[in-house]
Short mmCIF file of C-alpha atoms and ligand atoms in Angstrom, two decimals:
data_model
loop_
_atom_site.label_atom_id
_atom_site.label_comp_id
_atom_site.label_asym_id
_atom_site.label_seq_id
_atom_site.Cartn_x
_atom_site.Cartn_y
_atom_site.Cartn_z
CA MET A 18 -78.59 -66.79 69.17
CA GLU A 19 -80.97 -64.28 70.66
CA ARG A 20 -84.65 -64.59 69.90
CA TYR A 21 -86.94 -61.73 69.01
CA TRP A 22 -90.59 -61.26 69.87
CA ASN A 23 -91.30 -59.56 66.55
CA GLU A 24 -88.31 -60.15 64.30
CA GLU A 25 -89.69 -58.24 61.33
CA ILE A 26 -90.11 -55.01 63.31
CA GLU A 27 -87.14 -55.39 65.62
CA THR A 28 -84.68 -55.92 62.75
CA MET A 29 -86.37 -53.71 60.14
CA SER A 30 -84.17 -51.63 57.84
CA ARG A 31 -83.88 -47.92 58.56
CA GLU A 32 -85.71 -46.99 55.36
CA ASP A 33 -88.62 -49.33 56.02
CA MET A 34 -88.93 -48.13 59.61
CA LYS A 35 -88.98 -44.51 58.50
CA LYS A 36 -91.69 -45.32 55.97
CA LEU A 37 -93.77 -47.11 58.59
CA GLN A 38 -93.31 -44.30 61.11
CA SER A 39 -94.23 -41.66 58.53
CA GLU A 40 -97.43 -43.46 57.53
CA ARG A 41 -98.43 -43.85 61.15
CA LEU A 42 -97.52 -40.28 62.05
CA VAL A 43 -99.64 -38.79 59.27
CA LYS A 44 -102.60 -40.87 60.42
CA GLN A 45 -102.03 -40.05 64.08
CA VAL A 46 -101.80 -36.28 63.56
CA LYS A 47 -105.08 -36.36 61.64
CA HIS A 48 -106.73 -38.46 64.39
CA VAL A 49 -105.56 -36.12 67.11
CA TYR A 50 -106.46 -32.93 65.23
CA GLU A 51 -109.95 -34.18 64.50
CA ASN A 52 -110.70 -35.59 67.93
CA VAL A 53 -108.91 -33.51 70.55
CA LYS A 54 -109.81 -29.85 70.86
CA TYR A 55 -106.79 -29.17 73.07
CA TYR A 56 -104.43 -30.26 70.26
CA ARG A 57 -106.42 -28.58 67.55
CA ASP A 58 -106.10 -25.28 69.43
CA LEU A 59 -102.35 -25.80 69.96
CA MET A 60 -101.81 -26.58 66.27
CA ASP A 61 -104.07 -23.76 65.09
CA GLU A 62 -102.11 -21.38 67.30
CA LYS A 63 -98.93 -22.43 65.46
CA GLY A 64 -100.68 -22.32 62.10
CA ILE A 65 -100.15 -26.06 61.49
CA LYS A 66 -102.68 -28.20 59.65
CA PRO A 67 -102.58 -32.02 59.53
CA GLU A 68 -101.78 -31.82 55.77
CA ASP A 69 -98.49 -30.09 56.65
CA ILE A 70 -97.23 -33.32 58.23
CA LYS A 71 -96.21 -35.67 55.40
CA SER A 72 -93.39 -37.66 56.99
CA THR A 73 -91.23 -37.88 60.12
CA ASP A 74 -89.16 -35.02 58.65
CA ASP A 75 -92.10 -32.72 59.46
CA LEU A 76 -92.27 -33.75 63.11
CA CYS A 77 -90.37 -30.62 64.16
CA LYS A 78 -93.27 -28.47 62.93
CA LEU A 79 -95.57 -29.79 65.66
CA PRO A 80 -95.82 -28.05 69.04
CA PHE A 81 -94.42 -29.72 72.15
CA LEU A 82 -96.67 -31.05 74.83
CA SER A 83 -95.60 -30.85 78.48
CA LYS A 84 -96.69 -32.34 81.77
CA ALA A 85 -98.25 -28.97 82.54
CA ASP A 86 -100.49 -29.41 79.46
CA LEU A 87 -101.52 -32.83 80.73
CA ARG A 88 -102.41 -31.36 84.09
CA GLU A 89 -104.36 -28.56 82.49
CA ALA A 90 -106.30 -31.04 80.37
CA TYR A 91 -106.97 -33.34 83.39
CA PRO A 92 -108.84 -35.64 83.34
CA TYR A 93 -110.55 -35.96 79.94
CA GLY A 94 -109.12 -33.07 77.92
CA LEU A 95 -106.69 -35.16 75.84
CA LEU A 96 -108.90 -38.16 75.32
CA ALA A 97 -108.98 -39.01 71.60
CA LYS A 98 -111.57 -41.82 71.67
CA PRO A 99 -115.07 -42.00 73.14
CA LEU A 100 -115.03 -43.27 76.72
CA SER A 101 -117.15 -46.22 75.60
CA GLU A 102 -114.12 -47.48 73.61
CA CYS A 103 -111.71 -47.14 76.54
CA VAL A 104 -111.16 -50.21 78.70
CA ARG A 105 -108.80 -49.01 81.44
CA ILE A 106 -106.80 -46.22 82.97
CA HIS A 107 -103.45 -45.96 84.71
CA SER A 108 -102.07 -43.02 86.58
CA THR A 109 -98.91 -41.45 87.96
CA SER A 110 -98.46 -41.22 91.69
CA GLY A 111 -99.02 -37.45 91.57
CA THR A 112 -96.55 -36.64 94.33
CA THR A 113 -95.62 -33.35 92.70
CA GLY A 114 -99.04 -32.11 91.66
CA LYS A 115 -102.18 -33.38 90.00
CA ARG A 116 -102.12 -36.94 88.80
CA VAL A 117 -101.73 -37.70 85.11
CA VAL A 118 -104.40 -40.14 83.97
CA ALA A 119 -103.71 -42.19 80.82
CA PHE A 120 -106.48 -44.00 78.94
CA TYR A 121 -106.30 -47.22 76.93
CA THR A 122 -108.47 -48.84 74.29
CA GLN A 123 -108.20 -52.63 74.00
CA ASN A 124 -105.87 -52.11 71.05
CA ASP A 125 -103.69 -49.82 73.19
CA VAL A 126 -103.47 -52.53 75.85
CA ASP A 127 -102.51 -55.15 73.23
CA LEU A 128 -99.74 -52.97 71.78
CA TRP A 129 -98.44 -52.12 75.24
CA GLN A 130 -98.30 -55.78 76.28
CA ASP A 131 -96.54 -56.50 73.01
CA CYS A 132 -93.83 -53.97 73.87
CA CYS A 133 -93.37 -55.64 77.26
CA ALA A 134 -93.27 -59.07 75.61
CA ARG A 135 -90.36 -57.81 73.46
CA ALA A 136 -88.54 -56.78 76.65
CA ILE A 137 -89.06 -60.14 78.33
CA THR A 138 -87.95 -62.00 75.19
CA ALA A 139 -84.84 -59.81 74.89
CA ALA A 140 -83.99 -60.77 78.48
CA GLY A 141 -84.10 -64.42 77.41
CA GLY A 142 -87.68 -65.14 78.50
CA THR A 143 -89.72 -67.87 76.81
CA LYS A 144 -92.92 -69.76 77.58
CA ASP A 145 -90.85 -72.12 79.71
CA ASP A 146 -90.05 -69.35 82.18
CA ILE A 147 -91.66 -68.48 85.48
CA CYS A 148 -91.92 -64.74 85.79
CA GLN A 149 -92.36 -63.10 89.19
CA VAL A 150 -93.78 -59.61 88.81
CA CYS A 151 -93.05 -57.52 91.92
CA TYR A 152 -93.77 -54.11 90.50
CA GLY A 153 -96.79 -52.55 92.18
CA TYR A 154 -100.17 -53.50 90.71
CA GLY A 155 -102.97 -50.97 90.58
CA LEU A 156 -102.83 -47.48 89.13
CA PHE A 157 -99.04 -47.77 88.62
CA THR A 158 -98.22 -49.19 85.19
CA GLY A 159 -95.36 -51.47 86.28
CA GLY A 160 -97.39 -54.44 87.51
CA ALA A 161 -99.99 -54.48 84.75
CA GLY A 162 -97.44 -53.88 81.97
CA LEU A 163 -94.99 -56.65 82.82
CA ASP A 164 -97.82 -58.97 83.83
CA GLY A 165 -99.40 -58.51 80.39
CA GLY A 166 -96.06 -58.98 78.63
CA SER A 167 -95.34 -62.11 80.62
CA HIS A 168 -98.74 -63.57 79.67
CA LYS A 169 -98.13 -62.82 76.00
CA VAL A 170 -94.77 -64.59 76.06
CA GLY A 171 -96.50 -67.48 77.79
CA CYS A 172 -94.46 -67.45 80.98
CA LEU A 173 -96.09 -68.76 84.12
CA THR A 174 -96.81 -65.39 85.73
CA LEU A 175 -96.60 -64.81 89.49
CA PRO A 176 -98.52 -61.56 90.14
CA MET A 177 -96.86 -60.76 93.47
CA SER A 178 -96.93 -56.96 93.45
CA SER A 179 -94.39 -55.32 95.76
CA GLY A 180 -93.83 -55.81 99.48
CA ASN A 181 -93.66 -58.68 101.93
CA THR A 182 -90.13 -59.46 100.87
CA GLU A 183 -89.59 -62.71 102.75
CA ARG A 184 -92.77 -64.07 101.20
CA GLN A 185 -91.46 -63.02 97.78
CA ILE A 186 -88.35 -65.09 98.37
CA THR A 187 -90.28 -68.07 99.71
CA PHE A 188 -92.50 -68.08 96.61
CA MET A 189 -89.52 -67.56 94.36
CA ARG A 190 -87.88 -70.66 95.85
CA ASP A 191 -90.97 -72.85 96.12
CA LEU A 192 -92.13 -72.19 92.56
CA GLY A 193 -88.71 -71.84 90.98
CA ALA A 194 -89.14 -68.37 89.49
CA THR A 195 -86.60 -67.73 86.71
CA ILE A 196 -87.32 -64.08 85.88
CA ILE A 197 -88.03 -61.22 88.26
CA CYS A 198 -89.48 -57.81 87.39
CA CYS A 199 -89.32 -54.91 89.89
CA THR A 200 -87.62 -51.59 90.56
CA PRO A 201 -83.82 -51.85 90.88
CA SER A 202 -83.97 -50.54 94.46
CA TYR A 203 -86.42 -53.30 95.36
CA ALA A 204 -84.22 -55.87 93.61
CA ALA A 205 -81.31 -54.71 95.78
CA TYR A 206 -83.50 -55.10 98.86
CA ILE A 207 -84.58 -58.60 97.82
CA GLY A 208 -80.88 -59.51 97.36
CA GLU A 209 -80.12 -58.22 100.83
CA THR A 210 -83.05 -60.09 102.37
CA LEU A 211 -81.99 -63.30 100.61
CA HIS A 212 -78.61 -62.96 102.27
CA ASP A 213 -80.19 -62.18 105.67
CA MET A 214 -82.29 -65.33 105.38
CA GLY A 215 -79.03 -67.28 105.18
CA LEU A 216 -79.53 -68.08 101.49
CA THR A 217 -77.31 -67.62 98.43
CA PRO A 218 -78.09 -67.19 94.71
CA ASP A 219 -77.56 -70.95 94.41
CA ASP A 220 -80.72 -71.49 96.47
CA ILE A 221 -82.91 -69.78 93.85
CA GLN A 222 -83.53 -70.39 90.14
CA LEU A 223 -83.55 -66.78 88.93
CA LYS A 224 -81.58 -66.10 85.73
CA ALA A 225 -82.74 -62.64 84.68
CA GLY A 226 -84.27 -59.48 86.11
CA ILE A 227 -86.11 -56.69 84.29
CA PHE A 228 -85.65 -53.52 86.26
CA GLY A 229 -86.77 -49.96 85.66
CA ALA A 230 -89.10 -47.13 86.70
CA GLU A 231 -86.25 -45.23 88.38
CA PRO A 232 -82.66 -44.28 87.59
CA TRP A 233 -79.97 -46.83 88.44
CA THR A 234 -76.30 -46.99 87.73
CA GLU A 235 -74.01 -49.61 86.14
CA GLU A 236 -72.50 -50.14 89.61
CA MET A 237 -75.97 -50.89 90.97
CA ARG A 238 -76.48 -53.34 88.10
CA ARG A 239 -73.34 -55.27 89.00
CA SER A 240 -74.26 -55.30 92.67
CA ILE A 241 -77.77 -56.69 91.96
CA GLU A 242 -76.42 -59.23 89.46
CA LYS A 243 -74.06 -60.54 92.11
CA SER A 244 -76.54 -60.62 94.99
CA LEU A 245 -79.20 -62.49 92.98
CA GLY A 246 -76.97 -64.44 90.57
CA ILE A 247 -78.72 -63.04 87.49
CA LYS A 248 -78.32 -60.85 84.42
CA ALA A 249 -80.04 -57.52 85.07
CA TYR A 250 -81.81 -55.77 82.17
CA ASP A 251 -83.08 -52.23 82.07
CA ILE A 252 -86.60 -51.29 80.95
CA TYR A 253 -87.94 -47.79 80.44
CA GLY A 254 -91.30 -46.17 80.04
CA LEU A 255 -93.71 -43.69 81.51
CA THR A 256 -97.40 -43.61 82.27
CA GLU A 257 -97.99 -40.99 79.58
CA THR A 258 -96.72 -43.39 76.89
CA SER A 259 -98.59 -46.48 78.28
CA GLY A 260 -96.00 -47.53 80.86
CA PRO A 261 -92.97 -49.86 80.79
CA GLY A 262 -91.82 -51.16 77.42
CA VAL A 263 -91.16 -47.94 75.51
CA ALA A 264 -87.56 -49.15 75.51
CA PHE A 265 -85.82 -52.31 76.67
CA GLU A 266 -82.36 -53.78 76.97
CA CYS A 267 -81.00 -56.75 75.02
CA SER A 268 -78.13 -59.15 75.69
CA GLU A 269 -75.57 -56.42 74.91
CA GLN A 270 -76.74 -54.53 78.03
CA SER A 271 -75.55 -51.22 76.63
CA GLY A 272 -78.61 -49.02 76.37
CA MET A 273 -82.24 -49.70 75.55
CA HIS A 274 -83.84 -50.29 72.15
CA ILE A 275 -86.80 -47.98 71.63
CA ASN A 276 -89.92 -49.54 70.15
CA GLU A 277 -89.79 -47.11 67.26
CA ASP A 278 -92.76 -48.60 65.46
CA ASN A 279 -94.86 -47.16 68.32
CA PHE A 280 -92.82 -44.23 69.62
CA ILE A 281 -90.73 -41.75 67.64
CA PRO A 282 -87.95 -40.35 69.85
CA GLU A 283 -86.26 -36.96 69.57
CA ILE A 284 -83.62 -35.33 71.76
CA ILE A 285 -83.97 -31.61 72.39
CA ASN A 286 -82.15 -28.88 74.23
CA PRO A 287 -84.37 -28.52 77.33
CA GLU A 288 -83.75 -24.78 77.48
CA THR A 289 -84.40 -23.83 73.85
CA GLY A 290 -86.44 -26.73 72.45
CA GLU A 291 -83.96 -27.08 69.57
CA VAL A 292 -83.69 -30.63 68.18
CA LEU A 293 -80.19 -31.98 68.84
CA PRO A 294 -78.21 -34.35 66.60
CA GLU A 295 -77.74 -38.01 67.50
CA GLY A 296 -75.10 -38.48 70.18
CA GLU A 297 -75.82 -35.32 72.15
CA VAL A 298 -77.28 -35.29 75.65
CA GLY A 299 -80.69 -33.70 75.91
CA GLU A 300 -84.31 -34.14 76.90
CA LEU A 301 -86.10 -37.11 75.43
CA VAL A 302 -89.31 -36.31 73.54
CA PHE A 303 -91.77 -38.97 72.36
CA THR A 304 -94.51 -39.04 69.77
CA SER A 305 -96.78 -42.04 70.14
CA ILE A 306 -97.88 -43.08 66.66
CA THR A 307 -100.05 -46.07 67.45
CA LYS A 308 -101.92 -45.13 70.63
CA GLU A 309 -105.60 -44.50 70.10
CA ALA A 310 -107.10 -43.25 73.35
CA PHE A 311 -104.30 -41.09 74.71
CA PRO A 312 -101.87 -40.29 71.91
CA LEU A 313 -99.21 -37.73 72.75
CA LEU A 314 -97.42 -35.74 70.07
CA ARG A 315 -93.92 -34.49 70.94
CA TYR A 316 -94.32 -35.13 74.66
CA ARG A 317 -91.46 -33.77 76.76
CA THR A 318 -90.44 -36.51 79.20
CA ARG A 319 -87.91 -34.39 81.14
CA ASP A 320 -85.60 -37.43 81.07
CA LEU A 321 -82.07 -36.68 79.92
CA CYS A 322 -80.30 -39.18 77.70
CA VAL A 323 -78.47 -39.81 74.44
CA LEU A 324 -79.76 -41.64 71.33
CA SER A 325 -77.54 -43.92 69.26
CA ARG A 326 -77.90 -45.84 66.00
CA LYS A 327 -74.66 -47.76 66.49
CA LYS A 328 -74.99 -51.34 65.28
CA CYS A 329 -76.05 -53.68 68.10
CA SER A 330 -74.67 -57.20 68.46
CA CYS A 331 -78.18 -58.55 69.14
CA GLY A 332 -79.18 -57.77 65.55
CA ARG A 333 -81.94 -55.34 66.46
CA THR A 334 -81.98 -52.18 64.37
CA LEU A 335 -84.23 -50.23 66.74
CA ILE A 336 -82.52 -47.03 67.88
CA LYS A 337 -81.02 -47.14 71.38
CA MET A 338 -81.27 -44.70 74.27
CA THR A 339 -78.78 -44.59 77.12
CA LYS A 340 -80.02 -45.04 80.65
CA PRO A 341 -81.66 -41.76 81.58
CA MET A 342 -78.97 -39.84 83.45
CA GLY A 343 -81.63 -38.23 85.53
CA ARG A 344 -84.54 -35.95 84.90
CA SER A 345 -84.06 -32.33 84.05
CA ASP A 346 -86.14 -31.67 87.17
CA ASP A 347 -84.09 -34.14 89.30
CA MET A 348 -80.92 -32.26 88.69
CA MET A 349 -79.88 -30.32 91.76
CA ILE A 350 -77.89 -27.16 91.47
CA ILE A 351 -75.73 -27.08 94.57
CA ARG A 352 -73.40 -24.12 94.99
CA GLY A 353 -73.78 -23.51 91.28
CA VAL A 354 -72.76 -27.05 90.30
CA ASN A 355 -75.12 -29.46 88.51
CA VAL A 356 -75.46 -32.63 90.57
CA PHE A 357 -77.34 -35.82 89.76
CA PRO A 358 -78.02 -38.42 92.47
CA SER A 359 -76.68 -41.08 90.09
CA GLN A 360 -73.19 -39.55 90.25
CA ILE A 361 -73.19 -39.96 94.01
CA GLU A 362 -74.49 -43.53 93.75
CA THR A 363 -71.68 -44.43 91.35
CA VAL A 364 -69.03 -43.30 93.84
CA LEU A 365 -70.68 -45.04 96.80
CA ILE A 366 -70.84 -48.42 95.12
CA GLU A 367 -67.36 -48.04 93.60
CA GLN A 368 -66.03 -47.39 97.11
CA GLY A 369 -67.65 -50.58 98.38
CA TYR A 370 -70.64 -49.04 100.17
CA SER A 371 -74.23 -50.22 99.96
CA PRO A 372 -76.71 -48.59 97.55
CA ASN A 373 -78.68 -47.39 100.57
CA TYR A 374 -78.19 -43.67 100.97
CA LEU A 375 -80.04 -40.42 101.50
CA ILE A 376 -79.02 -37.06 100.07
CA GLU A 377 -80.14 -33.96 101.96
CA VAL A 378 -79.68 -30.52 100.52
CA ASP A 379 -80.36 -27.36 102.48
CA ARG A 380 -79.45 -23.69 102.52
CA VAL A 381 -77.84 -22.31 105.66
CA ASN A 382 -76.77 -18.66 105.82
CA ASN A 383 -77.32 -18.30 102.09
CA SER A 384 -74.99 -21.17 101.31
CA ASP A 385 -76.04 -24.62 100.04
CA THR A 386 -75.23 -27.63 102.18
CA LEU A 387 -74.96 -31.22 100.96
CA ASP A 388 -75.25 -34.02 103.52
CA ILE A 389 -75.09 -37.63 102.45
CA SER A 390 -76.02 -40.42 104.85
CA VAL A 391 -74.55 -43.71 103.70
CA GLU A 392 -75.25 -47.07 105.18
CA MET A 393 -72.25 -49.20 106.03
CA LYS A 394 -72.05 -52.89 105.39
CA THR A 395 -71.49 -54.96 108.53
CA ASP A 396 -67.81 -55.54 107.71
CA GLN A 397 -67.24 -51.78 107.41
CA LEU A 398 -68.23 -51.12 111.02
CA SER A 399 -65.44 -50.15 113.36
CA ASP A 400 -65.24 -49.70 117.15
CA LYS A 401 -62.80 -46.86 116.72
CA VAL A 402 -64.29 -43.40 116.21
CA LYS A 403 -61.05 -42.30 114.54
CA ASP A 404 -61.34 -45.03 111.91
CA MET A 405 -64.93 -44.12 111.18
CA GLN A 406 -64.06 -40.47 110.80
CA GLN A 407 -61.28 -41.37 108.39
CA GLN A 408 -63.71 -43.49 106.33
CA GLU A 409 -66.12 -40.54 106.17
CA ARG A 410 -63.34 -38.21 105.06
CA ASP A 411 -62.15 -40.67 102.38
CA LEU A 412 -65.66 -41.03 101.00
CA ALA A 413 -66.23 -37.26 101.05
CA THR A 414 -63.00 -36.83 99.07
CA ALA A 415 -64.06 -39.40 96.47
CA ILE A 416 -67.43 -37.64 96.06
CA ARG A 417 -65.73 -34.24 95.80
CA MET A 418 -63.54 -35.62 92.98
CA MET A 419 -66.70 -36.65 91.11
CA LEU A 420 -68.86 -33.58 91.76
CA GLY A 421 -66.41 -30.77 92.29
CA ILE A 422 -68.07 -29.78 95.58
CA SER A 423 -67.53 -31.12 99.09
CA PRO A 424 -70.31 -33.00 100.83
CA LYS A 425 -70.62 -33.86 104.48
CA VAL A 426 -70.72 -37.66 104.70
CA HIS A 427 -72.41 -39.47 107.59
CA LEU A 428 -71.81 -43.19 107.80
CA VAL A 429 -74.79 -44.81 109.46
CA THR A 430 -75.35 -48.30 110.83
CA PRO A 431 -76.54 -51.15 108.61
CA LYS A 432 -80.32 -51.24 107.96
CA SER A 433 -80.93 -47.75 109.34
CA ILE A 434 -82.10 -46.25 106.03
CA THR A 435 -85.66 -47.14 105.06
CA ARG A 436 -85.82 -49.66 102.19
CA SER A 437 -87.95 -49.09 99.13
CA GLU A 438 -90.40 -51.59 97.68
CA GLY A 439 -91.21 -49.35 94.72
CA LYS A 440 -89.50 -46.21 93.53
CA ALA A 441 -86.82 -45.16 96.02
CA VAL A 442 -86.75 -41.68 97.54
CA ARG A 443 -83.08 -40.72 97.65
CA VAL A 444 -83.14 -36.94 97.82
CA ILE A 445 -84.63 -34.48 100.26
CA ASP A 446 -84.12 -30.96 99.02
CA LYS A 447 -85.12 -28.77 101.95
CA ARG A 448 -84.40 -25.62 99.91
CA LYS A 449 -87.54 -26.32 97.93
CA LEU A 450 -89.52 -26.61 101.15
CA HIS A 451 -88.21 -23.25 102.33
CA ASP A 452 -88.94 -21.70 98.93
CA LYS A 453 -92.55 -22.80 99.16
CA ILE A 454 -93.14 -21.22 102.58
O1 DLL B 510 -92.16 -45.77 85.94
C1 DLL B 510 -93.19 -46.93 84.09
C2 DLL B 510 -92.30 -48.08 84.31
C3 DLL B 510 -92.72 -49.13 85.11
C4 DLL B 510 -91.07 -48.16 83.68
C5 DLL B 510 -91.91 -50.24 85.29
C6 DLL B 510 -90.25 -49.27 83.83
C7 DLL B 510 -90.68 -50.31 84.64
P1 DLL B 510 -93.99 -43.44 85.72
O2 DLL B 510 -94.34 -43.80 87.10
O3 DLL B 510 -94.91 -42.56 84.97
O4 DLL B 510 -93.86 -44.73 84.83
O5 DLL B 510 -92.54 -42.80 85.76
C8 DLL B 510 -91.89 -42.45 84.58
O6 DLL B 510 -89.75 -42.89 85.61
O7 DLL B 510 -90.03 -40.40 83.09
C9 DLL B 510 -88.29 -41.70 84.21
O8 DLL B 510 -87.94 -40.51 84.85
C10 DLL B 510 -88.39 -42.82 85.24
N1 DLL B 510 -87.96 -44.10 84.64
C11 DLL B 510 -88.72 -45.07 84.12
N2 DLL B 510 -87.94 -46.11 83.71
C12 DLL B 510 -86.66 -45.76 83.97
C13 DLL B 510 -85.39 -46.38 83.78
C14 DLL B 510 -92.98 -45.76 85.05
N3 DLL B 510 -85.26 -47.58 83.27
C15 DLL B 510 -90.52 -41.91 84.90
N4 DLL B 510 -84.29 -45.69 84.17
C16 DLL B 510 -89.70 -41.64 83.66
C17 DLL B 510 -84.39 -44.45 84.71
C18 DLL B 510 -86.67 -44.46 84.57
N5 DLL B 510 -85.54 -43.83 84.93
#
């Protein structure tokens, strides 16, 4: 029987959860309106007063908030508490513009760690576990979030951060780590390194992994589970909503339960902003109803997924989200066709290739090109050029069947694609570079 971290909340009836969310929402809207000029202006512009929000049914009256708003309000414009009550910040990497800085009161930190504790418990973690945290520590939320959750559960916490992979494995073996937390691409790399060190999953004690911060496919899950001898659980979150722990997977491993007592999810049509019914694919929007220092109302995540209230075998009643299928801004339009990197990854792993690949998109003579470099496994290498060319053609055909457009596939030698210790970079879209010039 699965254990819960907070049984009352995690198995609460729909009606009770709605009541709790409504009470918290009303309070939060008032807090934000009174304390954040940026919001007050946005709401005034729409002619909305806090009194107009009486329950979650009124959520749709509130304006959306986007990453562009966060950038405009950088750094203190959305702060809802005096700085003297804030105890820490975290921040996005800011690779595509100004960083987003999120603020936390002590209460915000406690609630965040609580969400991560739920995730660790759902993955089978207890105070008897040894939890190796190899997400990056520092401004990134991964290390601090899972570290805090692990402490709360009472696991012996190994604050490794990412990198130095052989040392990770040595520690893992020497101390007998039972749970590992990192990005899925780093987990795949650790599995590969374990093998290269002449070790097998039997040489380590790991039983579960909590992986997130980037998209990964079911095929990738199976490949990691096999290489490390574990059950691999997904975890989702973003800096703007505290970090990891907004949603987490349970033993059913079929989507992530959203911590609805803290975050109200909606799915919208990214083009029109229309709220979509349960079961439809759209952009995930979150309203944080418990955060004090940096509460976001109707924040557009740009992540595309589906929500479901189907009964879960774990007993949790918290709504579930599917794995994000990609971000609305990750989607590439190649020769008019919508392409997500995850579709390509699915084919590669299904066809027996490694999850190490690089997608390059360019525009030559006004026509889009799609080149995919895929690393071979050692047993896929062949001395015969003809054989290799046939393998490339076969893989290109399989990808064309999935996408509807033909890529150029380049099989490359094992270990020639740079490994990731954090979030993997899998796409280089040179068209964007040209556009910027
Ligand atoms: O990645 C927080 C996090 C840390 C989540 C550790 C899970 C584990 P950011 O750096 O702000 O925060 O990036 C947030 O990463 O909008 C998604 O696009 C993506 N993302 C996060 N988790 C998942 C996941 C952290 N499980 C952005 N699957 C989000 C797919 C994910 N994408």
